[in-house]
CSV table of C-alpha atoms in Angstrom, one decimal:
chain,number,residue,atom,x,y,z
A,9,ALA,CA,-0.1,-0.1,0.0
A,10,GLN,CA,1.4,3.4,-0.7
A,11,LYS,CA,2.3,5.5,2.4
A,12,ILE,CA,2.0,8.9,1.1
A,13,THR,CA,-0.8,9.7,-1.7
A,14,GLN,CA,-1.1,12.8,-3.6
A,15,THR,CA,-4.1,12.4,-5.8
A,16,GLN,CA,-3.9,15.7,-7.8
A,17,PRO,CA,-1.0,15.1,-10.6
A,18,GLY,CA,-1.7,18.9,-11.7
A,19,MET,CA,-3.7,21.9,-10.6
A,20,PHE,CA,-4.1,25.3,-11.9
A,21,VAL,CA,-4.6,28.3,-9.7
A,22,GLN,CA,-5.1,32.0,-10.5
A,23,GLU,CA,-2.4,34.4,-9.4
A,24,LYS,CA,-3.5,35.8,-5.7
A,25,GLU,CA,-5.9,33.2,-5.0
A,26,ALA,CA,-5.4,30.3,-2.5
A,27,VAL,CA,-5.0,26.8,-3.4
A,28,THR,CA,-5.0,23.4,-1.5
A,29,LEU,CA,-2.7,20.3,-2.4
A,30,ASP,CA,-3.9,17.1,-1.0
A,31,CYS,CA,-1.9,14.5,0.8
A,32,THR,CA,-3.0,11.4,2.6
A,33,TYR,CA,-0.7,9.0,4.5
A,34,ASP,CA,-1.0,5.6,6.0
A,35,THR,CA,1.0,4.6,9.1
A,36,SER,CA,0.5,2.7,12.2
A,37,ASP,CA,3.3,4.4,14.0
A,38,PRO,CA,1.7,6.9,16.5
A,39,SER,CA,4.9,9.1,16.1
A,40,TYR,CA,5.6,10.7,12.8
A,41,GLY,CA,6.2,13.6,11.0
A,42,LEU,CA,4.8,15.2,7.8
A,43,PHE,CA,6.7,17.3,5.5
A,44,TRP,CA,6.2,19.5,2.2
A,45,TYR,CA,8.8,20.1,-0.3
A,46,LYS,CA,8.7,22.4,-3.3
A,47,GLN,CA,10.7,21.5,-6.6
A,48,PRO,CA,10.9,24.1,-9.2
A,49,SER,CA,11.8,23.4,-12.6
A,50,SER,CA,15.5,24.0,-11.9
A,51,GLY,CA,15.3,20.8,-10.1
A,52,GLU,CA,16.3,21.6,-6.2
A,53,MET,CA,14.5,20.5,-3.5
A,54,ILE,CA,13.2,23.2,-0.9
A,55,PHE,CA,11.8,22.3,2.4
A,56,LEU,CA,8.6,24.3,3.1
A,57,ILE,CA,6.9,23.0,6.1
A,58,TYR,CA,6.6,20.4,8.9
A,59,GLN,CA,3.9,18.9,11.0
A,60,GLY,CA,4.5,16.6,13.9
A,61,SER,CA,1.9,14.0,14.7
A,62,TYR,CA,1.8,15.2,18.3
A,63,ASP,CA,1.5,19.0,17.4
A,64,GLN,CA,-1.7,20.5,18.6
A,65,GLN,CA,-2.0,23.2,16.2
A,66,ASN,CA,-1.7,23.3,12.4
A,67,ALA,CA,1.7,24.3,11.1
A,68,THR,CA,2.2,27.6,9.4
A,69,GLU,CA,5.3,29.2,7.5
A,70,GLY,CA,4.5,32.4,6.1
A,71,ARG,CA,2.0,31.8,3.0
A,72,TYR,CA,2.1,28.0,3.7
A,73,SER,CA,-0.1,26.5,6.2
A,74,LEU,CA,-0.8,22.8,6.8
A,75,ASN,CA,-4.2,21.4,7.2
A,76,PHE,CA,-3.5,18.6,9.4
A,77,GLN,CA,-6.6,16.1,10.0
A,78,LYS,CA,-5.2,13.4,12.0
A,79,ALA,CA,-8.1,11.2,12.1
A,80,ARG,CA,-8.7,11.3,8.3
A,81,LYS,CA,-4.7,10.8,8.0
A,82,SER,CA,-4.6,13.9,5.8
A,83,ALA,CA,-2.0,16.7,5.5
A,84,ASN,CA,-2.8,19.0,2.9
A,85,LEU,CA,-0.7,22.1,2.1
A,86,VAL,CA,-2.5,25.4,1.8
A,87,ILE,CA,-0.7,28.3,-0.2
A,88,SER,CA,-2.4,31.7,0.2
A,89,ALA,CA,-2.0,34.5,-2.3
A,90,SER,CA,-0.5,32.5,-5.1
A,91,GLN,CA,2.4,33.9,-6.9
A,92,LEU,CA,3.8,33.0,-10.4
A,93,GLY,CA,6.9,31.6,-8.5
A,94,ASP,CA,4.8,29.0,-6.9
A,95,SER,CA,4.5,27.3,-10.1
A,96,ALA,CA,6.4,23.9,-9.1
A,97,MET,CA,6.1,20.4,-8.1
A,98,TYR,CA,5.0,19.9,-4.7
A,99,PHE,CA,5.9,16.9,-2.8
A,100,CYS,CA,4.3,15.5,0.5
A,101,ALA,CA,6.7,13.1,2.6
A,102,MET,CA,6.6,11.4,5.9
A,103,ARG,CA,9.1,10.1,8.4
A,104,GLU,CA,7.9,7.5,10.9
A,105,PHE,CA,9.7,7.4,14.2
A,106,ASN,CA,10.4,3.8,14.1
A,107,ASN,CA,12.3,3.4,11.0
A,108,ALA,CA,15.8,3.1,11.9
A,109,GLY,CA,17.3,6.4,10.5
A,110,ASN,CA,15.4,9.2,9.3
A,111,MET,CA,14.3,8.2,5.8
A,112,LEU,CA,11.6,10.2,4.2
A,113,THR,CA,8.9,8.4,2.1
A,114,PHE,CA,7.6,10.6,-0.6
A,115,GLY,CA,4.2,10.9,-2.6
A,116,GLY,CA,4.0,11.1,-6.4
A,117,GLY,CA,3.9,14.9,-6.4
A,118,THR,CA,1.6,17.6,-7.6
A,119,ARG,CA,2.4,19.9,-10.2
A,120,LEU,CA,0.9,23.4,-9.5
A,121,MET,CA,0.7,25.9,-12.2
A,122,VAL,CA,-0.2,29.5,-11.4
A,123,LYS,CA,-2.1,31.4,-14.2
A,124,PRO,CA,-1.4,35.2,-14.3
B,30,ASP,CA,20.6,27.9,-1.1
B,31,SER,CA,20.2,25.1,1.1
B,32,GLY,CA,23.8,24.9,2.1
B,33,VAL,CA,24.1,21.4,0.8
B,34,THR,CA,26.5,21.1,-2.3
B,35,GLN,CA,26.3,18.3,-4.7
B,36,THR,CA,29.0,17.9,-7.6
B,37,PRO,CA,28.8,17.5,-10.5
B,38,LYS,CA,25.4,19.0,-11.5
B,39,HIS,CA,25.4,16.9,-14.7
B,40,LEU,CA,27.0,13.8,-15.7
B,41,ILE,CA,26.6,11.9,-19.0
B,42,THR,CA,28.2,8.6,-19.2
B,43,ALA,CA,27.7,5.2,-21.2
B,44,THR,CA,26.5,1.9,-20.1
B,45,GLY,CA,28.9,-0.3,-17.9
B,46,GLN,CA,30.9,2.8,-16.5
B,47,ARG,CA,31.2,3.7,-13.1
B,48,VAL,CA,30.7,7.4,-11.7
B,49,THR,CA,31.2,8.8,-8.4
B,50,LEU,CA,28.5,11.6,-7.1
B,51,ARG,CA,30.0,14.0,-4.3
B,52,CYS,CA,28.1,15.8,-1.6
B,53,SER,CA,28.9,18.1,1.1
B,54,PRO,CA,26.3,18.6,4.0
B,55,ARG,CA,25.7,21.9,5.6
B,56,SER,CA,27.9,23.0,8.2
B,57,GLY,CA,27.2,21.1,11.5
B,58,ASP,CA,25.1,18.3,10.0
B,59,LEU,CA,26.2,15.0,10.8
B,60,SER,CA,23.8,12.9,8.7
B,61,VAL,CA,23.7,12.5,5.0
B,62,TYR,CA,21.1,10.9,2.9
B,63,TRP,CA,21.0,9.8,-0.6
B,64,TYR,CA,17.8,9.9,-2.7
B,65,GLN,CA,17.1,8.8,-6.6
B,66,GLN,CA,14.3,10.5,-8.5
B,67,SER,CA,13.3,8.8,-11.6
B,68,LEU,CA,10.2,9.3,-13.7
B,69,ASP,CA,8.9,5.8,-13.1
B,70,GLN,CA,9.9,5.3,-9.4
B,71,GLY,CA,9.6,8.7,-8.1
B,72,LEU,CA,11.7,9.9,-5.1
B,73,GLN,CA,13.1,6.9,-3.3
B,74,PHE,CA,15.5,6.9,-0.4
B,75,LEU,CA,18.9,5.0,-1.1
B,76,ILE,CA,21.1,5.3,2.1
B,77,GLN,CA,21.7,7.3,5.1
B,78,TYR,CA,25.1,7.8,6.9
B,79,TYR,CA,25.5,9.4,10.4
B,80,ASN,CA,28.8,10.7,11.3
B,81,GLY,CA,30.5,8.4,9.1
B,82,GLU,CA,28.8,5.2,9.7
B,83,GLU,CA,25.9,3.7,7.7
B,84,ARG,CA,22.5,4.2,9.5
B,85,ALA,CA,19.8,3.1,7.3
B,86,LYS,CA,19.3,1.4,4.1
B,87,GLY,CA,16.6,1.6,1.5
B,88,ASN,CA,16.2,0.7,-2.3
B,89,ILE,CA,20.0,0.7,-3.1
B,90,LEU,CA,21.0,-1.6,-5.7
B,91,GLU,CA,24.2,-3.8,-5.0
B,92,ARG,CA,25.8,-2.0,-7.7
B,93,PHE,CA,25.6,1.3,-5.8
B,94,SER,CA,27.7,2.1,-2.7
B,95,ALA,CA,28.3,5.0,-0.5
B,96,GLN,CA,30.5,6.3,2.1
B,97,GLN,CA,30.7,9.3,4.7
B,98,PHE,CA,34.2,10.6,5.2
B,99,PRO,CA,35.7,12.1,8.3
B,100,ASP,CA,35.0,15.6,7.0
B,101,LEU,CA,31.3,14.4,6.7
B,102,HIS,CA,31.3,14.8,3.1
B,103,SER,CA,29.8,11.8,1.1
B,104,GLU,CA,30.3,10.0,-2.1
B,105,LEU,CA,27.9,7.9,-4.0
B,106,ASN,CA,29.5,5.2,-6.2
B,107,LEU,CA,27.4,3.8,-9.0
B,108,SER,CA,29.0,1.0,-11.3
B,109,SER,CA,28.1,-1.2,-14.0
B,110,LEU,CA,25.7,1.5,-15.2
B,111,GLU,CA,22.7,0.7,-16.9
B,112,LEU,CA,19.9,2.9,-18.8
B,113,GLY,CA,17.7,2.6,-16.0
B,114,ASP,CA,19.9,4.3,-13.8
B,115,SER,CA,19.5,7.5,-15.5
B,116,ALA,CA,18.0,9.6,-13.0
B,117,LEU,CA,18.2,12.8,-10.7
B,118,TYR,CA,20.3,12.0,-7.5
B,119,PHE,CA,19.7,13.9,-4.4
B,120,CYS,CA,21.9,14.2,-1.3
B,121,ALA,CA,20.2,15.7,1.8
B,122,SER,CA,21.8,16.5,5.2
B,123,SER,CA,20.2,17.0,8.7
B,124,VAL,CA,21.7,17.7,11.9
B,125,GLU,CA,20.9,14.5,13.7
B,126,GLY,CA,20.5,10.9,12.9
B,127,GLY,CA,16.9,10.3,13.6
B,128,THR,CA,15.9,10.7,17.2
B,129,SER,CA,13.2,13.2,16.2
B,130,THR,CA,10.4,13.3,13.8
B,131,LYS,CA,11.3,17.0,13.2
B,132,ASN,CA,14.7,16.3,12.0
B,133,ILE,CA,14.4,18.5,8.8
B,134,GLN,CA,16.4,17.1,5.6
B,135,TYR,CA,17.8,19.9,3.7
B,136,PHE,CA,18.4,18.9,-0.2
B,137,GLY,CA,21.1,19.8,-2.5
B,138,ALA,CA,20.4,20.9,-6.1
B,139,GLY,CA,21.0,17.3,-7.3
B,140,THR,CA,23.1,15.7,-9.9
B,141,ARG,CA,21.5,14.7,-13.3
B,142,LEU,CA,22.8,11.4,-14.3
B,143,SER,CA,22.4,10.4,-18.1
B,144,VAL,CA,23.4,6.9,-19.1
B,145,LEU,CA,23.7,6.5,-22.9
């Protein structure tokens, strides 16, 4: 079974509007972390935001926020006031505490395209 | 700039050859991770080193090997290359080895390997 599922292969959003990128995960580990990364066309992976499984509040980092619904096992990324520079691939990833190292398991990604 | 340096940026080689990818972690980071990003497999964890020792192993082929040196830089060696090894290889680094789910991994810009 997929551990991280991103069901939206591609999305369009109008500049200055908000957009939600979906991520669902599967784990039996009570302690885990969820991460979002951005990959622009240049190829690098940029860390955006982190949410821990025991965090009481949804994480926020500037225009990025994470809509964490633990019972539903979802960790959707919300980007407010989209900018043209937000056009990129976005990856959701999970780290389960029980894994021996610190490996991240990634979803298949969502390509976001911001329209002017 | 994540502070993680990968060289070279691009590598073109032939089947059957051997190549070495190099990674310098962020200052102060003790862990180095290698990931492979390909069109068919997505982003996959290969291997992790922490302070010179192998910490975790993922889907790494026997033809591939890695090491972390005393100055904490790491090298990923790929041998007997096949067409299917063509991919973007990322190095990431983090402060610790995995005692916290929030151990954020910062990625380098990647090495794009083309096997012809």
